[in-house]
Tab-separated table of C-alpha atoms and ligand atoms in Angstrom:
chain	number	residue	atom	x	y	z
S	1	MET	CA	170.310	47.118	95.099
S	2	SER	CA	171.726	49.381	92.916
S	3	SER	CA	170.743	53.054	93.190
S	4	HIS	CA	169.130	52.915	89.709
S	5	ASP	CA	166.839	50.884	91.100
S	6	THR	CA	165.270	52.845	94.068
S	7	TYR	CA	165.149	55.974	92.627
S	8	ASP	CA	162.375	56.548	90.282
S	9	THR	CA	164.139	57.930	87.478
S	10	THR	CA	160.717	60.172	85.777
S	11	GLY	CA	161.221	63.158	84.910
S	12	PRO	CA	159.465	66.224	86.316
S	13	ARG	CA	157.380	66.717	83.628
S	14	ASP	CA	156.097	63.439	83.654
S	15	VAL	CA	155.561	63.556	87.380
S	16	ALA	CA	153.145	66.609	87.054
S	17	SER	CA	150.963	65.004	83.936
S	18	LYS	CA	150.407	62.298	86.184
S	19	THR	CA	149.061	63.948	88.693
S	20	GLN	CA	147.077	66.221	87.574
S	21	GLU	CA	145.135	62.582	85.368
S	22	ALA	CA	144.548	61.631	88.548
S	23	ARG	CA	143.101	64.627	89.905
S	24	MET	CA	141.029	64.960	86.997
S	25	GLY	CA	140.008	61.745	86.658
S	26	ASP	CA	138.357	60.921	83.353
S	27	VAL	CA	137.940	64.328	81.727
S	28	ASP	CA	134.602	65.805	81.174
S	29	GLU	CA	133.628	65.445	77.832
S	30	ARG	CA	132.440	69.375	77.778
S	31	PHE	CA	135.592	70.664	78.386
S	32	ASN	CA	135.830	69.073	74.637
S	33	SER	CA	133.259	70.568	72.930
S	34	ARG	CA	131.936	72.728	69.983
S	35	LEU	CA	132.003	75.973	72.326
S	36	ARG	CA	135.637	74.850	73.837
S	37	GLU	CA	136.638	74.662	70.129
S	38	LEU	CA	135.199	78.114	69.038
S	39	PHE	CA	136.052	79.816	71.904
S	40	GLY	CA	139.724	78.399	72.217
S	41	SER	CA	141.659	79.278	75.362
S	42	THR	CA	139.501	81.829	75.584
S	43	PRO	CA	137.416	82.286	78.883
S	44	PHE	CA	134.024	81.873	79.009
S	45	ILE	CA	130.943	81.398	80.993
S	46	LEU	CA	127.542	80.028	80.515
S	47	THR	CA	124.391	81.066	81.971
S	48	LYS	CA	120.779	81.202	80.978
S	49	PHE	CA	120.061	85.024	79.374
S	50	ASP	CA	116.963	85.651	82.115
S	51	ALA	CA	119.438	85.568	84.691
S	52	PHE	CA	122.337	87.292	83.375
S	53	LEU	CA	119.711	89.673	82.832
S	54	ASN	CA	118.206	90.023	86.378
S	55	TRP	CA	122.076	90.398	87.407
S	56	ALA	CA	122.984	92.942	85.367
S	57	ARG	CA	119.437	94.639	86.346
S	58	SER	CA	120.026	94.136	90.365
S	59	SER	CA	123.236	95.267	90.039
S	60	SER	CA	123.285	98.805	87.923
S	61	MET	CA	119.692	100.516	89.391
S	62	PHE	CA	119.088	103.845	87.958
S	63	VAL	CA	117.149	106.211	90.811
S	64	LEU	CA	115.136	108.946	90.424
S	65	GLN	CA	116.458	112.034	92.646
S	66	PHE	CA	112.789	112.296	94.361
S	67	GLY	CA	113.066	114.187	98.195
S	68	ILE	CA	110.041	115.116	99.237
S	69	ALA	CA	110.443	116.020	103.801
S	70	CYS	CA	112.409	114.755	105.998
S	71	CYS	CA	113.525	111.673	105.212
S	72	SER	CA	114.893	112.819	102.651
S	73	ILE	CA	118.184	114.471	103.931
S	74	GLU	CA	119.077	110.814	105.326
S	75	MET	CA	118.679	109.519	101.846
S	76	MET	CA	121.169	112.071	101.010
S	77	GLY	CA	123.639	110.889	103.841
S	78	THR	CA	122.814	107.160	102.285
S	79	TYR	CA	124.815	108.525	99.217
S	80	MET	CA	127.743	110.612	100.700
S	81	PRO	CA	130.703	109.205	101.318
S	82	GLY	CA	129.906	107.718	104.384
S	83	HIS	CA	127.604	105.539	103.858
S	84	ASP	CA	128.408	105.346	99.601
S	85	LEU	CA	125.198	103.784	98.456
S	86	ASP	CA	126.972	103.876	95.114
S	87	ARG	CA	129.063	100.685	95.847
S	88	PHE	CA	126.014	98.582	96.013
S	89	GLY	CA	125.757	100.096	92.268
S	90	THR	CA	122.720	102.133	93.325
S	91	GLY	CA	123.785	105.446	93.368
S	92	VAL	CA	123.741	108.769	91.363
S	93	PRO	CA	120.445	109.747	90.879
S	94	ARG	CA	119.082	111.750	88.216
S	95	ALA	CA	116.337	114.374	87.801
S	96	SER	CA	114.414	112.274	85.243
S	97	PRO	CA	112.020	109.597	85.318
S	98	ARG	CA	113.298	108.265	81.986
S	99	GLN	CA	115.988	105.933	82.520
S	100	ALA	CA	114.776	105.673	86.354
S	101	ASP	CA	114.426	101.994	87.899
S	102	LEU	CA	113.650	102.583	91.576
S	103	LEU	CA	112.221	105.267	92.667
S	104	ILE	CA	112.582	106.095	97.070
S	105	VAL	CA	109.960	107.521	98.278
S	106	PRO	CA	111.841	109.137	101.473
S	107	GLY	CA	108.344	111.453	103.126
S	108	THR	CA	105.347	112.968	103.682
S	109	ILE	CA	102.987	112.571	100.938
S	110	VAL	CA	100.211	115.100	100.786
S	111	SER	CA	96.832	115.137	98.367
S	112	LYS	CA	98.072	117.804	96.325
S	113	PHE	CA	101.384	115.975	95.920
S	114	GLY	CA	99.848	112.753	95.139
S	115	PRO	CA	98.979	113.151	91.494
S	116	ARG	CA	102.767	114.455	90.241
S	117	MET	CA	104.039	111.648	92.178
S	118	LYS	CA	101.915	109.330	90.302
S	119	ARG	CA	103.265	111.226	86.812
S	120	LEU	CA	105.921	110.468	88.112
S	121	TYR	CA	106.841	107.304	88.495
S	122	ASP	CA	104.032	106.293	85.227
S	123	GLN	CA	106.922	108.165	83.653
S	124	MET	CA	108.994	105.304	84.911
S	125	PRO	CA	109.982	102.602	82.071
S	126	GLU	CA	109.750	99.015	82.652
S	127	PRO	CA	110.362	97.130	85.501
S	128	LYS	CA	110.402	99.565	87.692
S	129	PHE	CA	110.583	98.917	91.750
S	130	VAL	CA	109.421	101.082	94.536
S	131	VAL	CA	111.185	101.737	97.794
S	132	GLY	CA	109.126	103.383	100.726
S	133	MET	CA	111.158	105.335	103.195
S	134	GLY	CA	110.154	106.625	106.788
S	135	SER	CA	106.975	105.859	108.397
S	136	CYS	CA	105.096	108.533	106.636
S	137	THR	CA	105.455	107.149	103.562
S	138	ILE	CA	104.340	103.945	104.959
S	139	SER	CA	101.632	105.157	107.011
S	140	GLY	CA	101.022	108.907	106.961
S	141	GLY	CA	103.806	108.661	109.913
S	142	PRO	CA	103.874	111.240	112.393
S	143	PHE	CA	101.154	113.378	110.159
S	144	GLN	CA	98.236	110.614	110.069
S	145	GLU	CA	95.811	112.030	111.139
S	146	GLY	CA	96.157	115.810	108.678
S	147	TYR	CA	92.939	115.706	106.163
S	148	ASN	CA	95.487	116.564	103.342
S	149	VAL	CA	97.941	113.934	104.569
S	150	VAL	CA	98.008	110.214	102.449
S	151	LYS	CA	98.051	107.283	104.432
S	152	GLY	CA	101.012	106.034	102.933
S	153	ALA	CA	102.114	105.624	99.441
S	154	GLU	CA	100.638	102.533	98.401
S	155	GLU	CA	96.859	104.152	98.092
S	156	ILE	CA	98.746	106.099	95.351
S	157	ILE	CA	101.677	103.368	93.367
S	158	PRO	CA	102.475	100.208	94.035
S	159	VAL	CA	105.736	99.637	96.834
S	160	ASP	CA	107.938	96.904	96.670
S	161	ILE	CA	109.375	97.293	99.892
S	162	HIS	CA	108.805	99.547	102.618
S	163	VAL	CA	112.102	100.628	105.366
S	164	PRO	CA	110.473	101.866	108.808
S	165	GLY	CA	111.529	104.609	111.059
S	166	CYS	CA	110.659	108.445	111.287
S	167	PRO	CA	113.548	108.780	109.715
S	168	PRO	CA	115.500	105.574	108.686
S	169	ARG	CA	119.097	105.280	109.455
S	170	PRO	CA	120.743	105.465	105.843
S	171	GLU	CA	122.118	101.486	107.307
S	172	ALA	CA	118.070	100.841	107.212
S	173	LEU	CA	117.906	102.418	103.741
S	174	ILE	CA	120.810	100.175	102.457
S	175	TYR	CA	119.149	97.124	104.313
S	176	GLY	CA	116.173	97.999	102.098
S	177	ILE	CA	117.667	98.945	98.674
S	178	ARG	CA	120.273	95.048	99.167
S	179	LYS	CA	116.689	93.402	100.319
S	180	LEU	CA	115.204	94.798	96.854
S	181	GLN	CA	118.014	94.331	94.790
S	182	ASP	CA	118.113	90.460	95.555
S	183	ARG	CA	114.511	89.897	95.044
S	184	VAL	CA	115.146	91.751	91.247
S	185	GLN	CA	118.111	89.299	90.988
S	186	HIS	CA	116.106	86.401	91.883
S	187	GLY	CA	113.466	87.309	89.164
S	188	GLU	CA	110.842	89.455	90.724
S	189	SER	CA	109.860	91.939	88.801
S	190	ALA	CA	107.574	94.947	88.934
S	191	PRO	CA	103.658	94.451	88.290
S	192	VAL	CA	102.549	96.134	84.920
S	193	THR	CA	99.224	96.503	85.655
S	194	VAL	CA	97.504	98.880	87.800
S	195	LYS	CA	95.734	97.763	90.712
S	196	PRO	CA	93.094	98.951	93.057
S	197	TYR	CA	95.331	101.300	95.015
S	198	GLU	CA	95.054	103.362	91.777
S	199	LEU	CA	92.411	105.864	93.058
S	200	GLU	CA	90.603	107.906	90.615
S	201	GLN	CA	91.054	111.475	92.367
S	202	PHE	CA	94.888	110.719	92.210
S	203	GLY	CA	94.544	110.445	88.026
S	204	ASP	CA	94.649	113.222	85.627
S	205	VAL	CA	91.357	114.795	86.994
S	206	GLU	CA	90.330	118.331	87.145
S	207	ARG	CA	91.984	120.425	90.209
S	208	ASP	CA	88.101	121.212	91.148
S	209	GLU	CA	87.028	117.323	91.344
S	210	VAL	CA	90.107	116.681	93.407
S	211	VAL	CA	88.459	119.123	95.600
S	212	ARG	CA	85.755	118.145	95.250
S	213	GLU	CA	86.518	114.565	96.403
S	214	LEU	CA	88.156	115.539	98.858
S	215	ALA	CA	86.526	117.254	100.694
S	216	ASN	CA	83.849	114.663	100.737
S	217	GLU	CA	85.997	113.007	102.868
S	218	ILE	CA	86.469	115.116	105.530
S	219	ASP	CA	85.041	114.721	109.001
S	220	GLU	CA	84.092	118.231	110.331
S	221	GLU	CA	83.552	116.259	113.380
S	222	THR	CA	87.179	115.497	113.779
S	223	LEU	CA	88.556	118.034	111.517
S	224	VAL	CA	91.607	120.625	113.592
S	225	MET	CA	92.786	121.889	110.616
S	226	ARG	CA	91.361	123.330	107.437
S	227	TYR	CA	93.187	124.209	104.794
S	228	ASN	CA	92.176	127.082	102.325
S	229	TRP	CA	91.925	125.335	98.569
S	230	GLY	CA	91.354	129.006	97.177
S	231	ASP	CA	94.339	130.311	98.428
S	232	SER	CA	96.662	128.043	97.064
S	233	PRO	CA	98.630	128.501	94.017
L	1	SF4	S1	108.703	109.751	108.464
L	1	SF4	FE1	109.553	111.226	110.170
L	1	SF4	S2	111.830	111.782	108.979
L	1	SF4	FE2	110.686	110.696	107.691
L	1	SF4	S3	109.184	112.234	106.604
L	1	SF4	FE3	107.683	111.413	108.106
L	1	SF4	S4	108.529	113.144	109.962
L	1	SF4	FE4	109.900	113.103	108.654
């Protein structure tokens, strides 16, 4: 047997093309589609517009700068280099509700602050999301018995994610925000409609009406501290 019979004389290029054909099998017709003709060798992706928008929305959330009480210190820490919330696309809070997607509520909400919080929330464009941070935001926390403490942000605005703790650590806040991003990416959007938590006394009513409404709710038997509305600025 001559050496000519034992060795394959196919060139390297032929071998490569044969291997490729074997690997690909029948060429998928989609590779020769009209889109491919249009785009040529330029890479492109196909996706649903909704899916793309949800992905973009969840990956670049603008936060309203909104510190209330001690929980805010942990929130600030979450923005700092040690935890660097910005790496999840949710950093650099701005002091305007106009472009904000996300409101983090970090602290004790008192009845005087309630209407202000609602007004800022109302000024945020749809869709908008709220992360409640800490026991105070969930239920009034250690100050729950205080007559002027709102028993949870949910009484005033809708809350999408509650992060428990007093205060929650930055890792917990990051976890809560990541959970929210996950939900947004999968198509959840905040409700546009107003819900029953919309308490009338927190609307844009006259100050005297707010005082009267709240005064009616005070149980004098259990009252341990009386707030003098007349002295308030
Ligand atoms: S939950 Fe605790 S740390 Fe947060 S605002 Fe309330 S008292 Fe302060």
